[in-house]
Tab-separated table of C-alpha atoms in Angstrom:
chain	number	residue	atom	x	y	z
O	1	MET	CA	-23.117	-6.601	-9.627
O	2	ILE	CA	-19.731	-8.314	-9.495
O	3	ILE	CA	-19.507	-11.468	-7.391
O	4	MET	CA	-16.269	-11.907	-5.460
O	5	VAL	CA	-15.233	-15.398	-4.383
O	6	ARG	CA	-12.029	-17.316	-3.820
O	7	LYS	CA	-11.481	-19.565	-6.814
O	8	LYS	CA	-10.075	-22.293	-4.561
O	9	SER	CA	-13.333	-22.493	-2.644
O	10	LEU	CA	-15.440	-22.126	-5.780
O	11	LEU	CA	-13.865	-25.091	-7.519
O	12	LYS	CA	-14.880	-27.298	-4.628
O	13	THR	CA	-18.565	-26.630	-5.397
O	14	GLY	CA	-18.285	-28.267	-8.843
O	15	GLY	CA	-20.934	-28.543	-11.546
O	16	THR	CA	-23.038	-25.942	-13.285
O	17	LEU	CA	-23.027	-23.447	-10.410
O	18	ALA	CA	-19.244	-23.253	-10.399
O	19	ALA	CA	-19.159	-22.767	-14.161
O	20	ALA	CA	-21.779	-20.039	-14.005
O	21	LEU	CA	-19.889	-18.197	-11.295
O	22	LEU	CA	-16.641	-18.442	-13.241
O	23	VAL	CA	-18.332	-16.862	-16.225
O	24	ALA	CA	-19.701	-14.120	-13.975
O	25	LEU	CA	-16.200	-13.459	-12.708
O	26	GLY	CA	-14.813	-13.281	-16.220
O	27	LEU	CA	-12.245	-15.975	-15.548
O	28	PHE	CA	-12.989	-18.067	-18.660
O	29	ALA	CA	-11.019	-17.343	-21.826
O	30	GLY	CA	-12.718	-14.809	-24.033
O	31	ALA	CA	-14.307	-12.871	-21.197
O	32	ASN	CA	-14.046	-9.087	-21.286
O	33	VAL	CA	-11.194	-8.944	-18.788
O	34	ILE	CA	-7.935	-6.984	-18.997
O	35	GLN	CA	-5.206	-8.971	-17.302
O	36	ASP	CA	-1.413	-8.643	-17.312
O	37	GLU	CA	0.491	-11.650	-18.654
O	38	SER	CA	2.374	-11.739	-15.356
O	39	LEU	CA	-0.726	-12.369	-13.265
O	40	SER	CA	-2.495	-15.604	-12.429
O	41	THR	CA	-5.993	-16.365	-11.212
O	42	SER	CA	-5.073	-19.230	-8.865
O	43	ALA	CA	-6.132	-18.650	-5.301
O	44	ASP	CA	-2.929	-19.999	-3.761
O	45	GLY	CA	0.499	-19.713	-5.336
O	46	ASN	CA	0.331	-16.468	-7.321
O	47	TRP	CA	-1.447	-13.223	-6.573
O	48	GLY	CA	-3.795	-12.463	-9.474
O	49	LEU	CA	-6.131	-9.688	-10.604
O	50	SER	CA	-8.854	-9.304	-13.199
O	51	PHE	CA	-9.869	-5.804	-14.274
O	52	GLN	CA	-13.603	-5.524	-14.880
O	53	LYS	CA	-14.208	-1.801	-15.304
O	54	GLU	CA	-12.025	1.237	-15.924
O	55	GLY	CA	-11.496	3.251	-12.753
O	56	ALA	CA	-12.878	0.487	-10.520
O	57	ALA	CA	-11.010	-1.840	-8.187
O	58	PRO	CA	-10.051	-5.149	-9.825
O	59	ILE	CA	-11.114	-8.519	-8.495
O	60	GLY	CA	-8.345	-10.356	-6.692
O	61	ASN	CA	-8.123	-14.119	-6.424
O	62	ALA	CA	-8.771	-13.694	-2.711
O	63	THR	CA	-11.410	-11.361	-1.355
O	64	PRO	CA	-10.615	-8.408	0.917
O	65	GLU	CA	-12.567	-10.179	3.670
O	66	TYR	CA	-10.495	-13.334	3.356
O	67	LEU	CA	-7.191	-11.429	3.390
O	68	ALA	CA	-8.333	-9.342	6.358
O	69	GLU	CA	-8.490	-12.532	8.448
O	70	TYR	CA	-4.694	-12.621	8.140
O	71	ASP	CA	-4.035	-8.850	8.246
O	72	GLY	CA	-3.598	-8.863	4.482
O	73	TYR	CA	-4.540	-6.171	1.972
O	74	TYR	CA	-4.494	-5.521	-1.740
O	75	ALA	CA	-6.475	-2.268	-1.659
O	76	GLU	CA	-8.491	-0.093	0.672
O	77	GLU	CA	-12.247	-0.426	0.324
O	78	THR	CA	-13.219	3.214	-0.109
O	79	ASN	CA	-14.867	5.631	-2.519
O	80	LYS	CA	-12.361	8.359	-1.692
O	81	LYS	CA	-9.626	9.151	-4.185
O	82	VAL	CA	-6.735	7.954	-2.057
O	83	MET	CA	-3.910	5.664	-3.086
O	84	TYR	CA	-0.867	3.930	-1.658
O	85	LEU	CA	2.369	4.022	-3.645
O	86	THR	CA	4.797	1.125	-3.195
O	87	PHE	CA	8.045	0.049	-4.852
O	88	ASP	CA	9.801	-3.318	-4.922
O	89	ALA	CA	13.577	-3.509	-5.249
O	90	GLY	CA	15.717	-6.608	-5.485
O	91	TYR	CA	18.820	-4.675	-6.519
O	92	GLU	CA	19.976	-1.146	-7.301
O	93	ASN	CA	20.728	-0.012	-10.838
O	94	GLY	CA	20.814	3.745	-10.538
O	95	HIS	CA	17.145	4.784	-10.662
O	96	THR	CA	16.075	4.841	-7.021
O	97	GLU	CA	17.584	8.165	-6.045
O	98	LYS	CA	15.873	9.857	-8.983
O	99	ILE	CA	12.611	8.324	-7.807
O	100	LEU	CA	13.280	9.610	-4.297
O	101	ASP	CA	13.929	13.083	-5.712
O	102	VAL	CA	10.547	13.060	-7.458
O	103	LEU	CA	8.730	11.807	-4.355
O	104	LYS	CA	10.343	14.584	-2.339
O	105	LYS	CA	9.261	17.166	-4.940
O	106	HIS	CA	5.642	15.978	-4.689
O	107	LYS	CA	5.823	15.596	-0.887
O	108	ILE	CA	4.743	11.959	-1.148
O	109	THR	CA	5.841	9.160	1.146
O	110	ALA	CA	5.920	5.667	-0.338
O	111	ALA	CA	6.790	2.159	0.784
O	112	PHE	CA	9.895	0.370	-0.482
O	113	PHE	CA	9.917	-3.409	-0.133
O	114	LEU	CA	13.567	-4.472	-0.075
O	115	VAL	CA	15.564	-7.704	0.042
O	116	GLY	CA	18.738	-8.461	1.966
O	117	ASN	CA	21.190	-7.828	-0.868
O	118	TYR	CA	19.708	-4.395	-1.496
O	119	ILE	CA	19.969	-3.279	2.125
O	120	GLU	CA	23.489	-4.635	2.606
O	121	THR	CA	24.907	-3.083	-0.570
O	122	ASN	CA	23.008	0.235	-0.499
O	123	PRO	CA	22.750	1.274	3.160
O	124	GLU	CA	23.010	4.992	2.344
O	125	ILE	CA	19.996	4.860	0.030
O	126	VAL	CA	18.054	2.933	2.664
O	127	LYS	CA	18.963	5.558	5.251
O	128	ARG	CA	17.746	8.255	2.880
O	129	MET	CA	14.426	6.441	2.458
O	130	VAL	CA	13.957	6.391	6.219
O	131	LYS	CA	15.116	9.986	6.711
O	132	GLU	CA	12.621	11.239	4.122
O	133	GLY	CA	9.719	9.447	5.780
O	134	HIS	CA	9.321	6.430	3.525
O	135	LEU	CA	8.375	3.051	4.924
O	136	VAL	CA	10.834	0.224	4.295
O	137	GLY	CA	9.025	-3.105	4.130
O	138	ASN	CA	10.102	-6.726	4.246
O	139	HIS	CA	10.465	-8.428	0.862
O	140	THR	CA	12.333	-11.360	2.496
O	141	TYR	CA	16.077	-11.750	2.762
O	142	SER	CA	16.759	-13.917	-0.309
O	143	HIS	CA	13.591	-13.492	-2.445
O	144	PRO	CA	12.513	-17.171	-2.584
O	145	ASP	CA	9.176	-18.637	-3.646
O	146	MET	CA	7.563	-18.337	-0.225
O	147	SER	CA	4.632	-20.557	-1.224
O	148	GLU	CA	7.112	-23.458	-1.269
O	149	ILE	CA	8.296	-22.781	2.289
O	150	ALA	CA	6.345	-25.117	4.529
O	151	THR	CA	8.026	-24.788	7.919
O	152	GLU	CA	7.513	-21.901	10.288
O	153	GLU	CA	11.246	-21.894	11.108
O	154	ALA	CA	12.250	-21.328	7.469
O	155	PHE	CA	9.557	-18.696	6.994
O	156	ARG	CA	10.595	-16.789	10.107
O	157	GLN	CA	14.254	-16.934	9.087
O	158	GLU	CA	13.565	-15.170	5.763
O	159	LEU	CA	11.784	-12.283	7.476
O	160	SER	CA	13.928	-12.097	10.607
O	161	LYS	CA	17.214	-12.065	8.681
O	162	LEU	CA	15.958	-9.112	6.652
O	163	GLU	CA	14.924	-7.350	9.882
O	164	ASP	CA	18.477	-7.794	11.160
O	165	ALA	CA	19.982	-6.388	7.958
O	166	TYR	CA	17.696	-3.355	8.189
O	167	HIS	CA	18.635	-2.764	11.833
O	168	ASP	CA	22.351	-3.057	11.009
O	169	ALA	CA	21.977	-0.463	8.225
O	170	THR	CA	19.728	2.045	9.989
O	171	GLY	CA	19.899	1.349	13.697
O	172	LYS	CA	16.104	1.147	13.656
O	173	LYS	CA	13.580	-1.623	14.105
O	174	MET	CA	11.843	-2.621	10.874
O	175	LYS	CA	8.118	-1.934	10.672
O	176	LYS	CA	5.970	-5.002	10.133
O	177	TYR	CA	4.899	-4.841	6.500
O	178	TYR	CA	5.593	-7.846	4.263
O	179	ARG	CA	5.253	-8.388	0.528
O	180	PRO	CA	5.684	-11.936	-0.801
O	181	PRO	CA	8.269	-12.105	-3.609
O	182	GLN	CA	6.567	-12.324	-7.013
O	183	GLY	CA	3.242	-12.340	-5.168
O	184	LYS	CA	3.636	-16.058	-4.454
O	185	TYR	CA	1.957	-17.110	-1.242
O	186	SER	CA	-0.086	-19.732	0.554
O	187	GLU	CA	-2.649	-19.613	3.315
O	188	GLU	CA	-0.009	-20.952	5.699
O	189	ASN	CA	2.280	-18.047	4.723
O	190	LEU	CA	-0.473	-15.581	5.570
O	191	LYS	CA	-0.994	-17.236	8.954
O	192	MET	CA	2.715	-17.254	9.770
O	193	ALA	CA	3.169	-13.620	8.757
O	194	LYS	CA	0.276	-12.600	11.003
O	195	GLU	CA	1.734	-14.578	13.888
O	196	MET	CA	4.965	-12.598	13.445
O	197	GLY	CA	2.960	-9.361	13.679
O	198	TYR	CA	3.168	-8.569	9.952
O	199	LYS	CA	0.622	-7.128	7.586
O	200	THR	CA	0.851	-8.810	4.165
O	201	ILE	CA	0.640	-6.267	1.344
O	202	PHE	CA	-0.345	-7.297	-2.172
O	203	TRP	CA	-1.415	-4.753	-4.827
O	204	SER	CA	-4.343	-3.727	-7.006
O	205	LEU	CA	-2.393	-1.983	-9.767
O	206	ALA	CA	0.883	-2.981	-11.418
O	207	TYR	CA	2.319	-3.488	-14.866
O	208	VAL	CA	5.223	-5.338	-16.461
O	209	ASP	CA	8.064	-2.971	-15.599
O	210	TRP	CA	10.746	-5.270	-14.186
O	211	TYR	CA	12.571	-6.537	-17.307
O	212	GLU	CA	15.644	-4.324	-17.349
O	213	SER	CA	16.433	-5.118	-20.999
O	214	ASP	CA	12.835	-4.783	-22.202
O	215	GLN	CA	11.418	-1.665	-20.615
O	216	PRO	CA	7.929	-0.418	-21.507
O	217	THR	CA	7.603	2.845	-23.366
O	218	ARG	CA	6.115	5.921	-21.732
O	219	GLU	CA	2.924	5.340	-23.726
O	220	GLU	CA	2.660	1.694	-22.685
O	221	ALA	CA	3.134	2.618	-19.041
O	222	PHE	CA	0.477	5.323	-19.117
O	223	GLN	CA	-1.991	3.024	-20.906
O	224	LYS	CA	-1.873	0.705	-17.895
O	225	LEU	CA	-1.331	3.092	-14.996
O	226	ILE	CA	-3.883	5.811	-15.769
O	227	PRO	CA	-7.171	4.025	-16.613
O	228	ARG	CA	-6.680	1.252	-14.052
O	229	LEU	CA	-6.202	3.583	-11.098
O	230	HIS	CA	-9.081	3.389	-8.628
O	231	PRO	CA	-9.990	4.694	-5.159
O	232	GLY	CA	-7.979	2.908	-2.466
O	233	ALA	CA	-5.426	1.469	-4.892
O	234	ILE	CA	-2.196	-0.073	-3.694
O	235	VAL	CA	0.167	0.559	-6.601
O	236	LEU	CA	3.229	-1.602	-7.188
O	237	LEU	CA	6.115	-0.217	-9.251
O	238	HIS	CA	9.714	-1.412	-9.453
O	239	SER	CA	12.449	1.069	-8.653
O	240	THR	CA	14.747	-0.827	-11.017
O	241	SER	CA	12.658	0.429	-13.957
O	242	LYS	CA	14.279	3.069	-16.124
O	243	THR	CA	10.837	3.966	-17.486
O	244	ASN	CA	9.462	4.540	-14.000
O	245	GLY	CA	12.334	6.844	-13.172
O	246	GLU	CA	11.716	8.850	-16.339
O	247	ILE	CA	7.907	9.137	-16.123
O	248	LEU	CA	7.308	9.326	-12.376
O	249	ASP	CA	7.135	13.124	-12.135
O	250	GLU	CA	4.615	13.304	-14.979
O	251	LEU	CA	2.716	10.263	-13.691
O	252	LEU	CA	2.308	11.666	-10.174
O	253	THR	CA	1.203	14.995	-11.631
O	254	LYS	CA	-1.473	13.236	-13.714
O	255	TRP	CA	-2.711	11.255	-10.726
O	256	GLU	CA	-2.857	14.439	-8.667
O	257	GLU	CA	-4.781	16.173	-11.455
O	258	MET	CA	-7.256	13.279	-11.319
O	259	GLY	CA	-7.922	14.274	-7.704
O	260	TYR	CA	-5.904	11.577	-5.942
O	261	THR	CA	-3.996	12.008	-2.705
O	262	PHE	CA	-1.325	9.675	-1.371
O	263	LYS	CA	-1.362	7.875	1.961
O	264	SER	CA	1.143	5.741	3.826
O	265	LEU	CA	0.520	2.042	4.343
O	266	GLU	CA	0.582	2.857	8.047
O	267	GLU	CA	-2.769	4.609	7.491
O	268	LEU	CA	-4.297	1.574	5.782
């Protein structure tokens, strides 16, 4: 059995019990845990994951029950082979339309979490996303560290300004799905997002694909993205990744051969 707790709460218990639980969670160095260098295990500040078993959902640094209090998700709790495909994009470098072509070929709708600069400089691509049934989510207007934003006014401005940019580009009202930049968040952020009617979307599967000058190889990508897939996964990829653009057709085919089907976040 795997115990799931919030590390923030656990540390308050102190003593031997806390240490024993940390060992059980595999959060001490040397534990048999696969974890990306980009991820942290702090409960507030950075979204983090530890992978305990191939093909099984990882443990997040906040439980599904805790996130649900604030309309937050990092995966669907299910035994069915369904998954949710999402992309983050802070800028456009020529790979997104190829990704859209592949999604269209596989008849898959995904979610694209965009920032203000992307929407304002690439309105035609954004319109294509909407036309082809993809969900465009709120990745904030200027991509700040949202965990450092303490006032409700500043928080609302980041999301509302992005909503305005989306409306200007598409003539449509943005749907209320929010992903914190870099996965940085606080409990207050979660509360404020919920008060604005947003669902906060983290992820249960990602890999280091965002360094434009240091892209993973096909083999490196598949080593992370195949064995770690699990029922109900929310997958995060970056549409700025050259590797993702090159492997996506093959990757989706492999996932489909594994028996997975794709759902929209609106079905979550």
